[in-house]
Tab-separated table of C-alpha atoms and ligand atoms in Angstrom:
chain	number	residue	atom	x	y	z
O	1	MET	CA	-51.602	-55.929	-308.911
O	2	ILE	CA	-48.620	-57.185	-306.992
O	3	ASP	CA	-49.209	-60.644	-305.193
O	4	ILE	CA	-47.011	-61.133	-302.529
O	5	VAL	CA	-47.471	-64.622	-301.186
O	6	LEU	CA	-46.241	-66.238	-297.686
O	7	VAL	CA	-45.915	-70.145	-297.201
O	8	GLY	CA	-46.246	-71.094	-293.401
O	9	GLY	CA	-47.568	-69.504	-290.347
O	10	GLY	CA	-43.971	-69.143	-288.594
O	11	HIS	CA	-43.134	-66.612	-286.342
O	12	ALA	CA	-41.377	-63.629	-288.695
O	13	HIS	CA	-45.027	-63.610	-291.070
O	14	LEU	CA	-47.107	-62.996	-288.075
O	15	PHE	CA	-44.844	-59.482	-287.987
O	16	VAL	CA	-45.559	-59.371	-291.866
O	17	LEU	CA	-49.293	-59.731	-291.287
O	18	GLU	CA	-49.134	-57.180	-288.313
O	19	ALA	CA	-47.502	-54.789	-290.427
O	20	PHE	CA	-50.213	-54.837	-293.026
O	21	ALA	CA	-52.784	-54.689	-290.954
O	22	ARG	CA	-51.426	-51.530	-289.502
O	23	ALA	CA	-51.117	-49.986	-292.747
O	24	PRO	CA	-52.026	-51.782	-295.624
O	25	LEU	CA	-50.731	-51.349	-298.979
O	26	GLU	CA	-52.463	-50.361	-302.116
O	27	GLY	CA	-52.466	-52.109	-305.365
O	28	VAL	CA	-50.853	-55.402	-303.727
O	29	ARG	CA	-52.785	-58.533	-302.843
O	30	LEU	CA	-51.419	-60.861	-299.890
O	31	THR	CA	-51.676	-64.287	-299.618
O	32	LEU	CA	-51.186	-66.287	-296.697
O	33	ILE	CA	-50.568	-70.328	-297.415
O	34	ALA	CA	-50.054	-72.455	-294.337
O	35	LYS	CA	-50.590	-76.039	-293.328
O	36	GLU	CA	-51.678	-75.195	-289.700
O	37	ALA	CA	-54.052	-72.616	-288.813
O	38	PHE	CA	-52.615	-72.060	-285.381
O	39	ALA	CA	-48.865	-71.269	-284.421
O	40	PRO	CA	-48.093	-72.388	-281.568
O	41	TYR	CA	-45.881	-70.247	-280.024
O	42	SER	CA	-42.637	-72.159	-278.731
O	43	GLY	CA	-42.202	-70.630	-275.896
O	44	MET	CA	-45.157	-71.482	-273.940
O	45	LEU	CA	-44.241	-75.203	-275.000
O	46	PRO	CA	-42.976	-76.826	-272.256
O	47	GLY	CA	-44.809	-75.143	-269.996
O	48	ARG	CA	-47.843	-76.649	-271.862
O	49	VAL	CA	-46.188	-79.702	-271.127
O	50	SER	CA	-45.376	-78.999	-267.501
O	51	GLY	CA	-48.619	-77.655	-266.215
O	52	GLN	CA	-47.883	-74.170	-266.290
O	53	TYR	CA	-50.382	-72.903	-268.823
O	54	PRO	CA	-53.613	-75.142	-270.342
O	55	LEU	CA	-53.018	-77.564	-273.001
O	56	ASP	CA	-53.900	-74.724	-275.927
O	57	ALA	CA	-52.183	-71.981	-274.457
O	58	GLY	CA	-49.867	-69.743	-277.405
O	59	GLU	CA	-51.894	-70.537	-280.262
O	60	ILE	CA	-52.500	-68.221	-282.335
O	61	ASP	CA	-54.868	-67.818	-284.834
O	62	LEU	CA	-53.796	-67.559	-288.502
O	63	ARG	CA	-56.721	-66.925	-289.842
O	64	ARG	CA	-57.824	-64.504	-288.294
O	65	LEU	CA	-54.884	-62.262	-288.293
O	66	ALA	CA	-54.745	-62.729	-292.308
O	67	ALA	CA	-58.457	-61.711	-292.115
O	68	LYS	CA	-57.060	-58.161	-290.076
O	69	ALA	CA	-54.444	-58.148	-292.620
O	70	GLY	CA	-56.907	-58.090	-295.466
O	71	ALA	CA	-55.342	-61.121	-296.964
O	72	ARG	CA	-56.356	-64.433	-298.111
O	73	PHE	CA	-55.985	-67.307	-296.392
O	74	LEU	CA	-55.207	-70.931	-297.802
O	75	HIS	CA	-55.473	-73.473	-295.326
O	76	ALA	CA	-52.840	-76.405	-297.137
O	77	PRO	CA	-49.667	-77.231	-297.464
O	78	ALA	CA	-47.354	-75.771	-300.209
O	79	SER	CA	-45.824	-78.564	-302.433
O	80	ALA	CA	-43.670	-77.156	-304.536
O	81	ILE	CA	-42.422	-73.813	-306.140
O	82	ASP	CA	-42.571	-73.122	-309.703
O	83	ARG	CA	-39.792	-70.140	-309.849
O	84	THR	CA	-40.647	-70.280	-313.684
O	85	HIS	CA	-44.054	-69.648	-313.925
O	86	ARG	CA	-43.953	-67.848	-310.560
O	87	ARG	CA	-46.504	-69.824	-308.602
O	88	ILE	CA	-47.340	-71.598	-305.969
O	89	LEU	CA	-48.344	-75.240	-306.176
O	90	ILE	CA	-50.518	-76.253	-303.334
O	91	ASP	CA	-51.867	-79.912	-302.279
O	92	GLY	CA	-55.924	-80.272	-302.898
O	93	HIS	CA	-56.079	-76.446	-304.150
O	94	SER	CA	-54.977	-74.146	-307.623
O	95	PRO	CA	-51.628	-72.518	-308.079
O	96	VAL	CA	-51.246	-69.151	-306.558
O	97	SER	CA	-49.463	-66.833	-308.130
O	98	TYR	CA	-46.632	-64.620	-306.820
O	99	ASP	CA	-44.561	-61.895	-307.582
O	100	LEU	CA	-42.895	-61.392	-304.326
O	101	LEU	CA	-42.697	-64.815	-302.402
O	102	SER	CA	-41.631	-64.937	-298.122
O	103	LEU	CA	-40.767	-68.241	-297.005
O	104	ASP	CA	-41.214	-69.012	-293.005
O	105	VAL	CA	-41.766	-72.665	-293.236
O	106	GLY	CA	-39.346	-74.053	-290.624
O	107	ILE	CA	-37.888	-77.275	-289.694
O	108	VAL	CA	-38.992	-80.918	-290.598
O	109	PRO	CA	-38.312	-83.408	-287.809
O	110	ASP	CA	-35.072	-85.818	-288.419
O	111	VAL	CA	-35.443	-89.004	-286.959
O	112	ALA	CA	-34.056	-91.159	-289.542
O	113	SER	CA	-30.952	-91.891	-288.245
O	114	ILE	CA	-33.092	-93.128	-284.445
O	115	ALA	CA	-34.778	-96.791	-285.529
O	116	GLY	CA	-38.264	-96.380	-283.824
O	117	ALA	CA	-38.660	-93.171	-282.996
O	118	ALA	CA	-40.882	-92.133	-285.531
O	119	THR	CA	-43.442	-95.348	-284.583
O	120	ASN	CA	-42.595	-95.295	-280.949
O	121	ALA	CA	-41.539	-92.078	-279.451
O	122	LEU	CA	-43.397	-88.332	-279.291
O	123	VAL	CA	-41.233	-86.206	-281.983
O	124	VAL	CA	-41.707	-82.865	-280.879
O	125	LYS	CA	-40.776	-81.136	-284.076
O	126	PRO	CA	-42.031	-79.506	-286.067
O	127	ILE	CA	-43.954	-78.326	-283.020
O	128	SER	CA	-47.526	-77.180	-285.071
O	129	THR	CA	-48.737	-80.677	-284.397
O	130	PHE	CA	-47.552	-81.499	-281.230
O	131	ARG	CA	-50.222	-80.871	-279.450
O	132	GLU	CA	-52.402	-83.265	-280.288
O	133	ARG	CA	-50.058	-86.216	-279.725
O	134	LEU	CA	-48.962	-84.650	-276.308
O	135	GLU	CA	-52.891	-85.034	-275.484
O	136	GLY	CA	-52.112	-89.034	-275.373
O	137	LEU	CA	-48.967	-88.841	-273.628
O	138	LEU	CA	-50.375	-86.461	-270.618
O	139	ALA	CA	-53.209	-88.591	-270.426
O	140	ASP	CA	-51.008	-91.539	-269.791
O	141	ILE	CA	-49.051	-89.915	-266.751
O	142	GLY	CA	-52.492	-88.992	-265.041
O	143	GLU	CA	-53.740	-92.013	-265.534
O	144	GLY	CA	-50.221	-93.402	-264.006
O	145	ARG	CA	-49.165	-95.573	-267.352
O	146	CYS	CA	-45.659	-93.802	-267.390
O	147	ARG	CA	-43.372	-94.329	-264.818
O	148	ASN	CA	-40.268	-94.028	-266.548
O	149	LEU	CA	-40.131	-91.155	-269.080
O	150	ALA	CA	-37.177	-89.720	-271.364
O	151	VAL	CA	-36.424	-87.433	-273.310
O	152	VAL	CA	-33.791	-86.876	-275.947
O	153	GLY	CA	-31.846	-84.072	-277.169
O	154	GLY	CA	-29.905	-82.095	-275.137
O	155	GLY	CA	-30.366	-78.335	-276.315
O	156	PRO	CA	-32.754	-75.891	-274.851
O	157	ALA	CA	-35.875	-78.005	-275.812
O	158	GLY	CA	-34.293	-81.285	-274.590
O	159	PHE	CA	-33.625	-79.576	-271.433
O	160	GLU	CA	-36.679	-77.465	-270.538
O	161	LEU	CA	-38.682	-80.398	-272.271
O	162	ALA	CA	-37.316	-82.869	-269.279
O	163	HIS	CA	-38.118	-80.087	-266.134
O	164	ALA	CA	-41.505	-80.015	-267.826
O	165	LEU	CA	-42.293	-83.518	-267.388
O	166	ARG	CA	-40.001	-83.508	-263.703
O	167	ARG	CA	-43.009	-80.759	-263.099
O	168	ARG	CA	-45.855	-82.510	-264.266
O	169	THR	CA	-44.624	-86.348	-262.989
O	170	LYS	CA	-43.719	-84.043	-259.220
O	171	ALA	CA	-44.899	-86.310	-256.474
O	172	PRO	CA	-46.045	-84.212	-253.354
O	173	ALA	CA	-43.848	-83.432	-250.810
O	174	GLY	CA	-42.128	-86.217	-248.912
O	175	GLU	CA	-43.565	-88.484	-251.280
O	176	ASP	CA	-40.643	-88.953	-253.522
O	177	SER	CA	-41.000	-93.035	-253.564
O	178	GLY	CA	-43.599	-93.342	-256.340
O	179	GLN	CA	-42.188	-90.626	-258.934
O	180	ALA	CA	-41.814	-91.252	-262.394
O	181	SER	CA	-38.156	-91.540	-263.573
O	182	VAL	CA	-36.970	-88.569	-266.130
O	183	SER	CA	-33.516	-89.223	-268.282
O	184	LEU	CA	-32.391	-86.653	-270.463
O	185	ILE	CA	-30.076	-88.250	-273.385
O	186	ALA	CA	-27.944	-85.416	-274.463
O	187	GLY	CA	-26.004	-86.835	-277.311
O	188	GLY	CA	-22.844	-84.704	-277.120
O	189	GLU	CA	-22.318	-82.348	-274.124
O	190	LEU	CA	-25.397	-80.358	-272.630
O	191	LEU	CA	-26.291	-77.148	-273.391
O	192	SER	CA	-23.377	-76.999	-275.595
O	193	GLY	CA	-24.753	-72.973	-276.563
O	194	LEU	CA	-24.372	-72.405	-273.013
O	195	PRO	CA	-21.517	-70.358	-271.156
O	196	GLU	CA	-19.847	-72.985	-268.266
O	197	ARG	CA	-21.247	-70.856	-265.784
O	198	GLY	CA	-24.980	-71.544	-267.662
O	199	ARG	CA	-23.921	-75.376	-267.834
O	200	GLN	CA	-23.260	-76.052	-264.624
O	201	LEU	CA	-26.361	-74.595	-263.489
O	202	ALA	CA	-28.290	-76.704	-265.774
O	203	ARG	CA	-26.523	-79.603	-264.298
O	204	ARG	CA	-27.152	-78.916	-260.717
O	205	SER	CA	-30.706	-78.341	-261.903
O	206	LEU	CA	-31.100	-81.681	-262.868
O	207	GLU	CA	-29.600	-83.205	-260.179
O	208	ARG	CA	-31.778	-81.478	-257.979
O	209	SER	CA	-34.726	-82.481	-259.701
O	210	LYS	CA	-33.473	-85.988	-259.802
O	211	ILE	CA	-33.897	-85.782	-263.841
O	212	ALA	CA	-30.856	-88.347	-264.779
O	213	LEU	CA	-28.173	-87.027	-266.985
O	214	VAL	CA	-26.864	-89.224	-269.653
O	215	GLU	CA	-24.400	-87.312	-272.132
O	216	SER	CA	-21.951	-88.694	-274.400
O	217	ALA	CA	-24.246	-91.538	-275.875
O	218	ARG	CA	-26.347	-90.948	-278.612
O	219	VAL	CA	-29.739	-92.622	-278.567
O	220	VAL	CA	-29.722	-95.110	-281.781
O	221	ARG	CA	-33.748	-97.344	-281.737
O	222	ILE	CA	-36.400	-96.505	-279.773
O	223	ASP	CA	-38.472	-99.714	-278.340
O	224	PRO	CA	-42.388	-99.334	-277.091
O	225	ASP	CA	-40.417	-99.368	-273.712
O	226	THR	CA	-36.890	-99.029	-273.921
O	227	VAL	CA	-34.228	-96.972	-275.490
O	228	ILE	CA	-31.082	-97.984	-276.208
O	229	LEU	CA	-28.125	-95.976	-276.553
O	230	ASP	CA	-24.637	-96.445	-279.120
O	231	ASP	CA	-22.990	-97.585	-276.080
O	232	GLY	CA	-24.758	-100.682	-275.717
O	233	ARG	CA	-26.499	-99.249	-272.729
O	234	SER	CA	-30.581	-99.069	-272.397
O	235	LEU	CA	-33.007	-97.283	-270.486
O	236	PRO	CA	-36.019	-98.044	-269.551
O	237	ALA	CA	-38.735	-95.267	-271.169
O	238	ASP	CA	-42.772	-96.108	-271.028
O	239	ALA	CA	-42.366	-92.584	-273.501
O	240	ALA	CA	-39.890	-91.047	-274.923
O	241	LEU	CA	-40.073	-87.689	-276.104
O	242	VAL	CA	-37.452	-86.704	-279.490
O	243	ALA	CA	-36.603	-82.681	-279.071
O	244	THR	CA	-32.930	-82.954	-281.620
O	245	ALA	CA	-32.193	-81.491	-284.429
O	246	ALA	CA	-34.398	-81.006	-287.129
O	247	ALA	CA	-34.021	-80.963	-290.930
O	248	ALA	CA	-34.781	-78.421	-293.834
O	249	PRO	CA	-38.237	-79.168	-295.602
O	250	PRO	CA	-37.944	-80.870	-298.997
O	251	ILE	CA	-39.913	-77.717	-300.416
O	252	LEU	CA	-36.833	-75.624	-300.070
O	253	GLU	CA	-34.455	-78.129	-302.146
O	254	ARG	CA	-36.820	-78.866	-304.502
O	255	SER	CA	-37.521	-75.576	-305.416
O	256	GLY	CA	-33.888	-74.755	-307.135
O	257	LEU	CA	-32.959	-72.078	-304.510
O	258	ALA	CA	-29.226	-72.179	-303.470
O	259	CYS	CA	-29.195	-73.770	-299.882
O	260	ASP	CA	-26.989	-74.537	-297.595
O	261	ARG	CA	-25.311	-77.973	-297.239
O	262	ARG	CA	-28.200	-79.164	-294.386
O	263	GLY	CA	-30.885	-77.191	-297.207
O	264	PHE	CA	-31.200	-74.777	-295.937
O	265	VAL	CA	-32.349	-71.228	-298.247
O	266	ARG	CA	-29.334	-69.435	-298.227
O	267	LEU	CA	-30.181	-65.709	-297.612
O	268	ARG	CA	-28.584	-62.147	-298.179
O	269	GLU	CA	-28.537	-59.488	-295.698
O	270	THR	CA	-31.910	-57.938	-297.251
O	271	LEU	CA	-33.598	-61.709	-296.536
O	272	GLN	CA	-33.751	-62.436	-299.992
O	273	ALA	CA	-32.872	-65.474	-301.726
O	274	GLU	CA	-29.197	-65.484	-302.620
O	275	ASP	CA	-30.250	-66.420	-305.967
O	276	ASP	CA	-33.730	-64.829	-306.548
O	277	ASP	CA	-34.733	-61.039	-306.000
O	278	ARG	CA	-38.065	-61.908	-305.488
O	279	ILE	CA	-38.080	-64.451	-302.643
O	280	PHE	CA	-37.368	-63.871	-299.263
O	281	ALA	CA	-36.953	-65.764	-296.382
O	282	ALA	CA	-37.315	-66.356	-292.552
O	283	GLY	CA	-36.451	-67.868	-289.601
O	284	ASP	CA	-35.329	-71.532	-288.966
O	285	CYS	CA	-35.864	-72.736	-292.942
O	286	GLY	CA	-32.914	-69.884	-294.064
O	287	SER	CA	-29.055	-69.904	-293.386
O	288	LEU	CA	-28.190	-66.155	-293.558
O	289	ILE	CA	-24.791	-66.192	-295.325
O	290	GLY	CA	-21.898	-65.170	-293.270
O	291	GLN	CA	-24.251	-64.888	-289.757
O	292	GLU	CA	-25.180	-68.466	-289.322
O	293	ARG	CA	-26.536	-68.451	-286.144
O	294	PRO	CA	-28.460	-71.537	-283.946
O	295	LYS	CA	-32.292	-72.361	-285.288
O	296	ALA	CA	-34.229	-70.198	-282.424
O	297	GLY	CA	-37.460	-68.212	-282.358
O	298	VAL	CA	-35.260	-65.450	-281.269
O	299	PHE	CA	-34.402	-64.843	-284.443
O	300	ALA	CA	-37.529	-65.356	-286.733
O	301	VAL	CA	-38.925	-62.759	-283.863
O	302	ARG	CA	-35.981	-60.267	-284.725
O	303	GLN	CA	-36.480	-61.135	-288.829
O	304	GLY	CA	-39.870	-60.131	-288.732
O	305	PRO	CA	-40.276	-56.588	-288.683
O	306	VAL	CA	-37.355	-56.115	-291.266
O	307	LEU	CA	-39.136	-59.033	-293.468
O	308	ALA	CA	-42.286	-56.664	-292.949
O	309	GLU	CA	-40.585	-53.706	-294.461
O	310	ASN	CA	-38.495	-55.575	-297.203
O	311	LEU	CA	-41.636	-56.892	-298.269
O	312	ARG	CA	-43.248	-53.207	-298.332
O	313	ARG	CA	-40.112	-51.365	-300.027
O	314	ALA	CA	-39.408	-54.369	-302.932
O	315	ALA	CA	-43.898	-54.054	-303.734
O	316	LEU	CA	-42.967	-50.090	-304.016
O	317	GLY	CA	-39.585	-50.659	-305.819
O	318	ARG	CA	-37.741	-48.952	-302.716
O	319	PRO	CA	-33.934	-49.896	-301.251
O	320	LEU	CA	-34.631	-52.772	-299.505
O	321	VAL	CA	-32.818	-52.154	-295.502
O	322	ARG	CA	-30.442	-54.589	-293.900
O	323	TYR	CA	-31.028	-57.261	-290.757
O	324	GLN	CA	-28.210	-57.578	-288.457
O	325	ALA	CA	-28.339	-60.965	-286.681
O	326	GLN	CA	-27.355	-60.277	-282.383
O	327	GLN	CA	-24.395	-62.190	-281.410
O	328	ALA	CA	-25.824	-62.572	-277.876
O	329	TYR	CA	-29.223	-63.237	-276.257
O	330	LEU	CA	-31.213	-63.773	-274.104
O	331	MET	CA	-32.069	-67.355	-273.312
O	332	LEU	CA	-33.965	-67.998	-270.586
O	333	LEU	CA	-34.890	-71.963	-269.519
O	334	ALA	CA	-37.324	-72.959	-267.482
O	335	LEU	CA	-36.682	-75.044	-264.373
O	336	SER	CA	-39.222	-77.187	-262.715
O	337	ASN	CA	-38.948	-75.710	-259.174
O	338	GLY	CA	-40.941	-72.633	-260.675
O	339	GLU	CA	-36.980	-70.730	-261.268
O	340	ALA	CA	-35.582	-70.283	-264.947
O	341	ILE	CA	-31.610	-70.211	-265.720
O	342	ALA	CA	-31.256	-67.026	-267.644
O	343	ALA	CA	-28.032	-66.648	-270.132
O	344	ARG	CA	-26.737	-63.916	-272.344
O	345	GLY	CA	-23.496	-64.106	-273.822
O	346	ARG	CA	-21.026	-65.040	-270.727
O	347	LEU	CA	-23.512	-64.745	-267.812
O	348	ALA	CA	-25.374	-66.915	-266.458
O	349	LEU	CA	-28.516	-66.938	-263.298
O	350	GLN	CA	-30.814	-68.582	-261.972
O	351	SER	CA	-34.073	-67.422	-260.121
O	352	HIS	CA	-37.288	-66.703	-259.648
O	353	LEU	CA	-37.572	-63.586	-261.426
O	354	ALA	CA	-35.868	-64.923	-264.523
O	355	PHE	CA	-39.094	-67.892	-264.381
O	356	ARG	CA	-41.669	-64.352	-264.201
O	357	LEU	CA	-39.583	-62.565	-266.944
O	358	LYS	CA	-39.665	-65.514	-268.889
O	359	ASP	CA	-43.487	-65.313	-268.888
O	360	ARG	CA	-44.178	-61.982	-269.134
O	361	ILE	CA	-42.306	-61.955	-272.374
O	362	ASP	CA	-43.660	-65.361	-273.456
O	363	ARG	CA	-47.575	-64.300	-272.561
O	364	GLY	CA	-46.359	-60.314	-273.934
O	365	PHE	CA	-45.625	-62.101	-277.246
O	366	VAL	CA	-48.892	-63.972	-277.970
O	367	ALA	CA	-51.158	-61.157	-276.630
O	368	ARG	CA	-50.009	-59.356	-278.984
O	369	PHE	CA	-50.744	-61.651	-281.778
O	370	GLY	CA	-54.193	-62.213	-280.300
O	371	GLY	CA	-53.634	-65.605	-278.847
O	372	GLY	CA	-54.919	-66.714	-275.137
G	401	FAD	C1	-40.307	-77.445	-277.225
G	401	FAD	C2	-39.551	-76.332	-277.934
G	401	FAD	C3	-38.942	-74.945	-277.104
G	401	FAD	C4	-38.531	-74.047	-277.675
G	401	FAD	N1	-38.651	-72.722	-276.737
G	401	FAD	C5	-37.709	-71.982	-277.675
G	401	FAD	C6	-37.673	-70.630	-276.870
G	401	FAD	O1	-37.395	-70.831	-275.506
G	401	FAD	N2	-37.173	-69.396	-277.305
G	401	FAD	C7	-36.734	-69.532	-278.756
G	401	FAD	O2	-36.182	-68.450	-278.909
G	401	FAD	N3	-37.027	-70.656	-279.289
G	401	FAD	C8	-37.170	-71.727	-279.117
G	401	FAD	N4	-37.346	-73.256	-279.567
G	401	FAD	C9	-36.913	-73.019	-281.092
G	401	FAD	C10	-38.497	-72.605	-282.032
G	401	FAD	O3	-39.658	-73.402	-281.809
G	401	FAD	C11	-38.216	-72.133	-283.395
G	401	FAD	O4	-36.552	-71.808	-284.183
G	401	FAD	C12	-39.077	-71.250	-284.268
G	401	FAD	O5	-40.133	-72.149	-284.157
G	401	FAD	C13	-38.939	-71.101	-285.893
G	401	FAD	O6	-39.961	-70.392	-286.375
G	401	FAD	P1	-39.963	-69.812	-287.618
G	401	FAD	O7	-40.785	-69.313	-288.111
G	401	FAD	O8	-38.994	-70.326	-288.657
G	401	FAD	O9	-41.034	-70.882	-288.329
G	401	FAD	P2	-42.240	-72.269	-287.309
G	401	FAD	O10	-42.579	-71.774	-285.923
G	401	FAD	O11	-41.309	-73.238	-287.296
G	401	FAD	O12	-43.510	-72.300	-288.221
G	401	FAD	C14	-43.336	-72.481	-289.412
G	401	FAD	C15	-44.968	-73.090	-289.698
G	401	FAD	O13	-44.733	-73.032	-291.036
G	401	FAD	C16	-45.699	-74.157	-291.424
G	401	FAD	N5	-45.156	-75.119	-293.227
G	401	FAD	C17	-44.285	-75.536	-293.017
G	401	FAD	N6	-44.285	-76.070	-294.350
G	401	FAD	C18	-45.203	-75.632	-295.149
G	401	FAD	C19	-45.789	-75.606	-296.476
G	401	FAD	N7	-45.382	-76.395	-296.834
G	401	FAD	N8	-47.027	-75.393	-296.698
G	401	FAD	C20	-47.288	-74.133	-295.800
G	401	FAD	N9	-47.279	-74.335	-294.208
G	401	FAD	C21	-45.948	-74.769	-293.539
G	401	FAD	C22	-45.759	-74.777	-290.397
G	401	FAD	O14	-47.097	-75.606	-290.522
G	401	FAD	C23	-45.351	-74.037	-289.635
G	401	FAD	O15	-46.663	-73.933	-288.723
G	401	FAD	C24	-38.105	-73.913	-279.379
G	401	FAD	C25	-38.731	-75.315	-279.817
G	401	FAD	C26	-38.530	-76.353	-279.322
G	401	FAD	C27	-39.223	-77.626	-280.257
């Protein structure tokens, strides 16, 4: 019996479970160890904040997917990888042995440089625990307790969340005066990964939605009602959402696997760890040697089928296929007015059609894996 163990219920592992459900492999036992029983689809998260989707939309039931794939499901956090004895140590559970191991554990929040963030802000990543924290914020907004909202982080997640909060708090037409204020603090340049045209559209969209943009100033402290910037300025904020860059889960570095300077596992094109043929990884927790890309779900999704194929091939002792990360990819950023900015390579446009396309892609992904 060959033991394939999947750690983490990230986007790439959904494809592995799907592939094994479609074509089980004789002589292989599949196990999924996941800290959370439901995998939230990140693309729909801003829509859950804005009210476009119900609060529990886009949650994929990992237990059900595992059952379909004939996999054991362990709902627990893996605490360490014992590579000498080829087993996973799990909090509150006996160790699980592996012949082949795959890691899709995402990222952990990194708010060490922002004093007070852990206690006074809603830290967006990891998104698997975001829902319960979001419920409180939405209740406060609904009951008018949040007049000033701040989003920290000028990447796609922060940008979309600022628009989502604007949509959620929009005053009825013609009643702008009572509307909550929303600020977006970008740290560096807003959406630095977008082409110039995309950034122009993004800045204009913020202006039109009355979202105050602060660029080139970093948040150093978050108090219960104020956000303090490194240039001494302060902004009123009854609630702050933090969507800044995140860090590697400590389990990776503790494993002794070769990692990049930020602690993400260095991967070959086969999605195998640089220094261990038995260990694969995908999604945000991996760093593809020579093909480094931004941490985005789109890469985890593209790696999923390759990972599934290679785990199968490795179990059968067949040569592995190579993953080639695409240079350009379509980015769709939802705005508060029912439009979206679509950007790919050097091109960018803004339209209602792009919003509908994003909605279709996101709903299609979730439906594929049985989510609602
Ligand atoms: C608001 C927001 C919007 C976004 N929108 C987009 C978008 O539109 N398009 C896009 O491409 N990207 C988007 N992203 C980025 C996207 O969320 C991530 O890149 C993507 O989720 C990474 O997927 P993953 O498979 O690496 O892991 P994840 O989806 O992060 O999943 C990792 C899973 O592993 C589990 N886990 C972690 N540690 C352990 C452990 N020790 N043991 C067991 N289980 C563990 C976690 O609980 C989690 O469920 C967005 C991010 C945010 C915050």
